[in-house]
C-alpha positions as a printed Julia matrix, in Angstrom:
89×3 Matrix{Float64}:
 121.69  177.92  33.47
 123.51  174.95  34.9
 124.1   173.78  38.42
 127.65  174.27  39.71
 127.33  173.99  43.51
 124.92  172.8   46.2
 125.44  173.89  49.8
 123.64  171.62  52.28
 122.36  172.7   55.69
 124.75  170.2   57.32
 127.76  172.11  55.94
 128.58  169.78  53.04
 129.21  171.41  49.64
 128.79  169.47  46.36
 130.47  170.74  43.17
 129.27  169.93  39.65
 130.64  170.17  36.1
 129.04  169.62  32.72
 126.47  171.08  30.41
 122.97  171.99  31.54
 120.99  168.82  32.15
 124.16  166.69  32.23
 125.82  168.1   35.33
 127.83  165.52  37.24
 129.23  165.7   40.75
 133.02  166.04  40.76
 133.81  166.97  44.36
 132.21  167.01  47.78
 133.64  169.04  50.65
 132.41  167.72  53.99
 131.84  169.79  57.11
 134.65  167.88  58.89
 137.2   169.24  56.38
 137.54  166.11  54.25
 137.19  166.24  50.47
 135.92  163.45  48.21
 136.61  163.41  44.44
 134.39  161.71  41.87
 134.65  160.67  38.21
 132.07  159.43  35.74
 129.03  160.61  33.87
 125.89  161.93  35.53
 124.2   159.21  37.52
 127.31  157.01  37.42
 129.69  159.17  39.45
 132.06  157.03  41.49
 134.35  157.99  44.35
 138.01  157.88  43.35
 139.72  159.7   46.23
 139.15  160.97  49.76
 141.46  163.47  51.43
 141.17  163.93  55.19
 142.12  166.9   57.36
 144.97  164.9   58.97
 146.63  164.45  55.56
 145.51  160.87  54.91
 144.55  160.15  51.3
 142.46  157.12  50.32
 142.21  155.91  46.7
 139.32  153.87  45.31
 138.61  151.84  42.16
 135.41  150.34  40.8
 132.02  151.37  39.51
 129.52  153.44  41.45
 128.27  151.56  44.48
 131.08  149.01  44.18
 134.07  151.26  44.85
 136.8   149.47  46.77
 139.66  150.89  48.82
 142.95  150.18  47.02
 145.55  152.48  48.6
 146.06  154.64  51.64
 148.71  157.34  51.92
 149.52  158.88  55.29
 151.11  162.2   56.23
 154.25  160.42  57.49
 154.83  158.88  54.05
 153.48  155.41  54.9
 151.54  153.74  52.09
 149.18  150.78  52.42
 147.95  148.75  49.42
 144.83  146.59  49.38
 143.35  143.9   47.12
 139.99  142.19  47.13
 136.33  142.92  46.58
 134.53  145.77  48.33
 134.32  145.05  52.04
 136.96  142.34  51.83
 139.98  144.49  51.06
């Protein structure tokens, strides 16, 4: 048996992939309708994208705990690009 999904009391749902004992989180659906995507091995999963209910998409780069916001895409087609360390984008 391997873990594939965890449903939290607060309405968040976490999705996992991988072999038993090496499951890694790949997606989190939040109660507010937003979805976060993750990449990386178990214990090193890092956020790479957030999609919000209003259509905004945020892209991230960097290792777990040091992800930095690099691009925002809005429903009207506007794109914003950012440089700099986490918190100083």
